[in-house]
Each structure stands twice: as C-alpha cells, then as structure tokens.
Amino acid sequence: MTDSTSALTSAAVRGYDEQAPTETDTATFGLGCFWGPDAAFGAVEGVVRTRVGYAGGTRSDPSYELLGDHTEVVQVDYDPQRLSFTDLLARAFESHSPHRQTGKRQYQNIIFTASDDQRTQLRRYLAANGHDRERIETRIEGLSTFHLAESYHQKFNLSGSRWVTEPFEEAGYDEADVRESPAAAKLNGHLGGHEVDIPLLTEHRR
Ligand code: MHO
C-alpha cells in the first residue's frame, strides 16, 4: 500500500513569494465567517495575497470580541493581468444567495467596491446576471475602512499544520509576513480542501 504526503521547504516558500507579482488590485467581500472565503479565494489562480478583517460598520477599533456594527470580510490582492474584478464577483455570487441575507451582521454578504473601475464592473455584472441592486439582499457598498483582524484569524487553516508553519519559521517570517505571503495564501487554500495548482508542494511516497 502506498501513501503520499506533501513536503514543503523554506526555500520553496521564499522562492514562491519572491516571484509573486507586486502590481495588484484589491477586492473586499463579506461572505460569512471569513475563514472560508480566505481559503477559497487564496486558492484561486491570479489571487496573490489575502487577509481577513472587519468592515462595513462605523466602530473605530473593532476586534473579534467587540465587533460593533462591522462584518467579517476577506480582502484579496489579485493580479489584474490574470484575473478581473468580474471573475471575483462571479465567485462571490456563486458562494451565496443574493436573495437571502444573513441575519447576524457579523456574517452578512457584502460586495465592496473601491474604485470607479470596480463600480463599473459590478454594474455590468449585476445587469448581465439579472440582478437588480435595489432588489437583491446582498449589500453593495463603497469600502471605507478595512480593519485588519487578529493574527490568529489570518490563514486559519495553517495553524494546525506544523509541516506548513515550520518552513515559514525557518524562512524567518513573522505573523505579518505569513499573513501577506502569497505562498501562505495558496497553502491555506490547499488545507481548506481547495484545488491549488502550485509548484510549492512535492509529493513524497512512504
Ligand atoms: N466561532 C465560529 C465562527 C468563527 S468565524 C471567525 C466557529 O468556531 O466556527 O466567525
């Protein structure tokens, strides 16, 4: 009987992150508990970095324990050469029903826009898919402030896997480095059960 296990080296992590694109656009979505969309978007080809936080409310210093009127959100930096805001919108709308809003403000579905270009793409996406922004339950808002969530919420799937966290430690990454690491976004997606096509992992037979 053969079994295979994945291996990861600090050199692979560093190498992957060094070649990641630096010219990215940023999109922000509220789609329920942020651990899920953090992993799902992290796995998408063309998504370079992800982070989770709180947005959509007015409280000036939200935390997980004192969220106020904010909502859990995921923020993704994407390579506009490989992925459009429209592609991300398609994924965001596939992952929730625009006809039903979540009662709890913490977990509401919100599409944020942060530029005229994103507003135009959203308007076209809604029209092309028969969604009237006045009638859907999904909140559509301009992004004002994104408040970063606590470190222990970032790339949540990594936390239990020493074979993943150790190479980052060896590479000298601190918590903020891991949060902003393109390799960590892919690995978090992989550990979340999403298909990830990256040269980071080598299969070992044992
Ligand atoms: N406390 C819930 C949701 C966490 S999510 C960051 C759980 O443990 O699944 O809101």
Tab-separated table of C-alpha atoms and ligand atoms in Angstrom:
chain	number	residue	atom	x	y	z
A	1	MET	CA	0.000	0.000	0.000
A	2	THR	CA	1.353	3.410	-0.829
A	3	ASP	CA	0.543	6.647	0.841
A	4	SER	CA	1.734	10.068	-0.214
A	5	THR	CA	2.409	13.123	1.854
A	6	SER	CA	3.267	16.669	0.872
A	7	ALA	CA	6.554	18.325	1.728
A	8	LEU	CA	7.379	21.995	1.871
A	9	THR	CA	10.729	23.710	2.253
A	10	SER	CA	11.589	27.226	3.425
A	11	ALA	CA	13.408	27.752	0.125
A	12	ALA	CA	10.243	26.881	-1.814
A	13	VAL	CA	8.241	29.355	0.283
A	14	ARG	CA	10.771	32.144	-0.139
A	15	GLY	CA	11.230	31.444	-3.841
A	16	TYR	CA	7.496	31.476	-4.490
A	17	ASP	CA	6.990	34.733	-2.623
A	18	GLU	CA	9.919	36.465	-4.330
A	19	GLN	CA	8.457	35.902	-7.788
A	20	ALA	CA	4.914	36.980	-6.847
A	21	PRO	CA	3.536	39.998	-8.710
A	22	THR	CA	3.673	43.275	-6.803
A	23	GLU	CA	1.287	45.238	-9.056
A	24	THR	CA	-2.091	44.107	-7.772
A	25	ASP	CA	-5.628	45.399	-7.349
A	26	THR	CA	-7.585	44.782	-4.165
A	27	ALA	CA	-11.135	43.500	-3.670
A	28	THR	CA	-13.067	43.122	-0.412
A	29	PHE	CA	-16.084	40.891	0.276
A	30	GLY	CA	-18.230	39.909	3.240
A	31	LEU	CA	-19.289	36.275	2.729
A	32	GLY	CA	-19.950	34.805	6.151
A	33	CYS	CA	-17.293	33.563	8.555
A	34	PHE	CA	-14.107	34.883	6.964
A	35	TRP	CA	-12.058	31.693	7.380
A	36	GLY	CA	-13.950	30.076	4.478
A	37	PRO	CA	-13.576	32.736	1.778
A	38	ASP	CA	-9.978	33.399	2.922
A	39	ALA	CA	-9.134	29.828	1.877
A	40	ALA	CA	-11.393	29.723	-1.186
A	41	PHE	CA	-10.050	32.939	-2.726
A	42	GLY	CA	-6.480	32.131	-1.701
A	43	ALA	CA	-6.632	29.032	-3.887
A	44	VAL	CA	-7.725	30.933	-6.996
A	45	GLU	CA	-5.133	31.341	-9.727
A	46	GLY	CA	-4.355	35.048	-10.025
A	47	VAL	CA	-5.130	35.809	-6.379
A	48	VAL	CA	-1.778	36.819	-4.936
A	49	ARG	CA	-2.459	37.698	-1.285
A	50	THR	CA	-5.368	37.509	1.137
A	51	ARG	CA	-6.114	38.865	4.592
A	52	VAL	CA	-9.183	38.926	6.798
A	53	GLY	CA	-10.672	41.801	8.726
A	54	TYR	CA	-13.715	43.798	9.657
A	55	ALA	CA	-15.541	46.398	7.561
A	56	GLY	CA	-18.919	47.842	6.721
A	57	GLY	CA	-19.610	49.423	10.098
A	58	THR	CA	-18.753	52.557	11.998
A	59	ARG	CA	-16.955	51.363	15.158
A	60	SER	CA	-13.448	52.810	15.013
A	61	ASP	CA	-11.499	49.990	16.653
A	62	PRO	CA	-13.304	46.697	16.044
A	63	SER	CA	-11.958	43.396	17.311
A	64	TYR	CA	-13.391	39.879	17.095
A	65	GLU	CA	-14.780	40.256	20.612
A	66	LEU	CA	-16.001	43.833	20.105
A	67	LEU	CA	-17.146	43.890	16.520
A	68	GLY	CA	-19.714	46.665	16.898
A	69	ASP	CA	-21.643	47.071	13.629
A	70	HIS	CA	-18.887	45.575	11.458
A	71	THR	CA	-18.901	42.405	9.370
A	72	GLU	CA	-16.216	39.747	8.856
A	73	VAL	CA	-14.632	40.333	5.453
A	74	VAL	CA	-11.918	38.878	3.261
A	75	GLN	CA	-9.624	41.085	1.251
A	76	VAL	CA	-7.784	39.766	-1.785
A	77	ASP	CA	-4.949	41.271	-3.789
A	78	TYR	CA	-5.220	39.981	-7.350
A	79	ASP	CA	-3.125	40.206	-10.464
A	80	PRO	CA	-5.259	42.195	-12.939
A	81	GLN	CA	-3.342	40.572	-15.825
A	82	ARG	CA	-4.697	37.168	-14.856
A	83	LEU	CA	-7.962	37.861	-13.088
A	84	SER	CA	-10.596	40.580	-13.279
A	85	PHE	CA	-12.830	42.005	-10.578
A	86	THR	CA	-15.688	40.450	-12.582
A	87	ASP	CA	-14.108	36.982	-12.148
A	88	LEU	CA	-14.031	37.576	-8.402
A	89	LEU	CA	-17.636	38.809	-8.424
A	90	ALA	CA	-18.696	35.597	-10.168
A	91	ARG	CA	-17.083	33.569	-7.379
A	92	ALA	CA	-18.565	35.786	-4.674
A	93	PHE	CA	-22.081	35.389	-6.100
A	94	GLU	CA	-21.618	31.635	-6.587
A	95	SER	CA	-20.862	31.287	-2.898
A	96	HIS	CA	-24.012	32.902	-1.522
A	97	SER	CA	-27.630	33.578	-2.415
A	98	PRO	CA	-28.233	37.242	-3.243
A	99	HIS	CA	-31.883	36.704	-2.340
A	100	ARG	CA	-31.314	35.889	1.306
A	101	GLN	CA	-29.302	37.961	3.759
A	102	THR	CA	-27.764	36.583	6.918
A	103	GLY	CA	-29.492	37.941	9.999
A	104	LYS	CA	-26.337	38.360	12.013
A	105	ARG	CA	-24.445	41.462	10.995
A	106	GLN	CA	-21.143	39.694	11.697
A	107	TYR	CA	-21.758	37.331	8.769
A	108	GLN	CA	-23.563	39.451	6.192
A	109	ASN	CA	-22.992	39.232	2.454
A	110	ILE	CA	-21.454	42.457	1.230
A	111	ILE	CA	-19.813	43.379	-2.067
A	112	PHE	CA	-17.482	46.313	-1.542
A	113	THR	CA	-16.168	48.478	-4.356
A	114	ALA	CA	-13.094	50.639	-4.085
A	115	SER	CA	-12.736	52.313	-7.499
A	116	ASP	CA	-14.728	53.558	-10.479
A	117	ASP	CA	-13.476	50.555	-12.423
A	118	GLN	CA	-14.826	48.130	-9.797
A	119	ARG	CA	-18.144	50.021	-9.670
A	120	THR	CA	-18.448	49.748	-13.466
A	121	GLN	CA	-17.630	46.037	-13.465
A	122	LEU	CA	-20.146	45.435	-10.669
A	123	ARG	CA	-22.895	47.332	-12.501
A	124	ARG	CA	-22.231	45.260	-15.642
A	125	TYR	CA	-22.047	42.002	-13.701
A	126	LEU	CA	-25.373	42.638	-11.974
A	127	ALA	CA	-27.069	43.625	-15.243
A	128	ALA	CA	-25.660	40.609	-17.109
A	129	ASN	CA	-26.922	38.260	-14.395
A	130	GLY	CA	-30.367	39.777	-13.995
A	131	HIS	CA	-29.713	41.160	-10.523
A	132	ASP	CA	-31.346	44.464	-9.642
A	133	ARG	CA	-29.190	46.053	-6.948
A	134	GLU	CA	-32.301	47.567	-5.330
A	135	ARG	CA	-33.941	44.146	-5.035
A	136	ILE	CA	-31.134	41.807	-4.018
A	137	GLU	CA	-30.400	41.254	-0.342
A	138	THR	CA	-26.625	41.380	-0.787
A	139	ARG	CA	-25.318	44.704	0.478
A	140	ILE	CA	-23.447	46.780	-2.111
A	141	GLU	CA	-21.172	49.389	-0.562
A	142	GLY	CA	-18.153	51.528	-1.145
A	143	LEU	CA	-15.291	50.399	1.074
A	144	SER	CA	-14.430	52.972	3.690
A	145	THR	CA	-12.082	51.398	6.230
A	146	PHE	CA	-10.770	47.861	6.340
A	147	HIS	CA	-9.723	46.878	9.865
A	148	LEU	CA	-7.265	44.003	9.999
A	149	ALA	CA	-8.396	41.040	12.107
A	150	GLU	CA	-6.286	39.407	14.817
A	151	SER	CA	-3.334	37.258	13.723
A	152	TYR	CA	-4.979	34.039	14.875
A	153	HIS	CA	-7.777	34.545	12.330
A	154	GLN	CA	-5.405	35.030	9.382
A	155	LYS	CA	-4.851	31.954	7.175
A	156	PHE	CA	-6.753	29.979	9.774
A	157	ASN	CA	-6.172	26.560	8.183
A	158	LEU	CA	-2.403	26.838	8.579
A	159	SER	CA	-2.473	26.894	12.361
A	160	GLY	CA	-2.768	23.155	12.929
A	161	SER	CA	-0.177	22.042	10.386
A	162	ARG	CA	3.402	22.060	11.608
A	163	TRP	CA	4.682	20.808	8.242
A	164	VAL	CA	3.430	24.108	6.802
A	165	THR	CA	4.186	26.549	9.617
A	166	GLU	CA	7.721	25.266	10.265
A	167	PRO	CA	9.150	26.233	6.850
A	168	PHE	CA	7.778	29.763	7.337
A	169	GLU	CA	9.504	29.974	10.729
A	170	GLU	CA	12.719	28.662	9.172
A	171	ALA	CA	12.429	31.332	6.491
A	172	GLY	CA	12.270	33.975	9.245
A	173	TYR	CA	8.658	35.025	8.623
A	174	ASP	CA	6.783	36.790	11.421
A	175	GLU	CA	2.960	36.762	11.732
A	176	ALA	CA	2.503	39.741	9.399
A	177	ASP	CA	4.846	38.154	6.828
A	178	VAL	CA	2.793	34.939	6.861
A	179	ARG	CA	-0.447	36.893	6.556
A	180	GLU	CA	0.873	38.721	3.479
A	181	SER	CA	2.636	35.723	1.962
A	182	PRO	CA	1.429	34.561	-1.485
A	183	ALA	CA	2.665	31.047	-0.643
A	184	ALA	CA	0.680	31.060	2.606
A	185	ALA	CA	-2.488	32.068	0.718
A	186	LYS	CA	-2.107	29.043	-1.592
A	187	LEU	CA	-1.276	26.657	1.243
A	188	ASN	CA	-4.234	27.918	3.288
A	189	GLY	CA	-6.458	27.200	0.287
A	190	HIS	CA	-4.941	23.739	-0.122
A	191	LEU	CA	-5.501	22.933	3.556
A	192	GLY	CA	-9.058	24.229	3.217
A	193	GLY	CA	-9.695	21.496	0.669
A	194	HIS	CA	-9.481	23.629	-2.450
A	195	GLU	CA	-7.678	22.659	-5.603
A	196	VAL	CA	-4.423	24.588	-5.791
A	197	ASP	CA	-2.056	24.404	-8.711
A	198	ILE	CA	1.286	25.488	-7.296
A	199	PRO	CA	4.831	24.177	-7.532
A	200	LEU	CA	5.242	24.571	-3.766
A	201	LEU	CA	4.467	21.042	-2.734
A	202	THR	CA	6.455	17.969	-3.599
A	203	GLU	CA	4.888	14.580	-3.203
A	204	HIS	CA	6.708	12.052	-1.078
A	205	ARG	CA	5.899	8.370	-1.146
A	206	ARG	CA	6.292	6.468	2.043
B	1	MHO	N1	-16.857	30.770	16.171
B	1	MHO	C1	-17.294	30.184	14.954
B	1	MHO	C2	-17.038	31.055	13.746
B	1	MHO	C3	-15.709	31.682	13.702
B	1	MHO	S1	-15.667	32.803	12.440
B	1	MHO	C4	-14.174	33.532	12.540
B	1	MHO	C5	-16.593	28.859	14.768
B	1	MHO	O1	-15.799	28.489	15.596
B	1	MHO	O2	-16.840	28.199	13.771
B	1	MHO	O3	-16.631	33.822	12.809
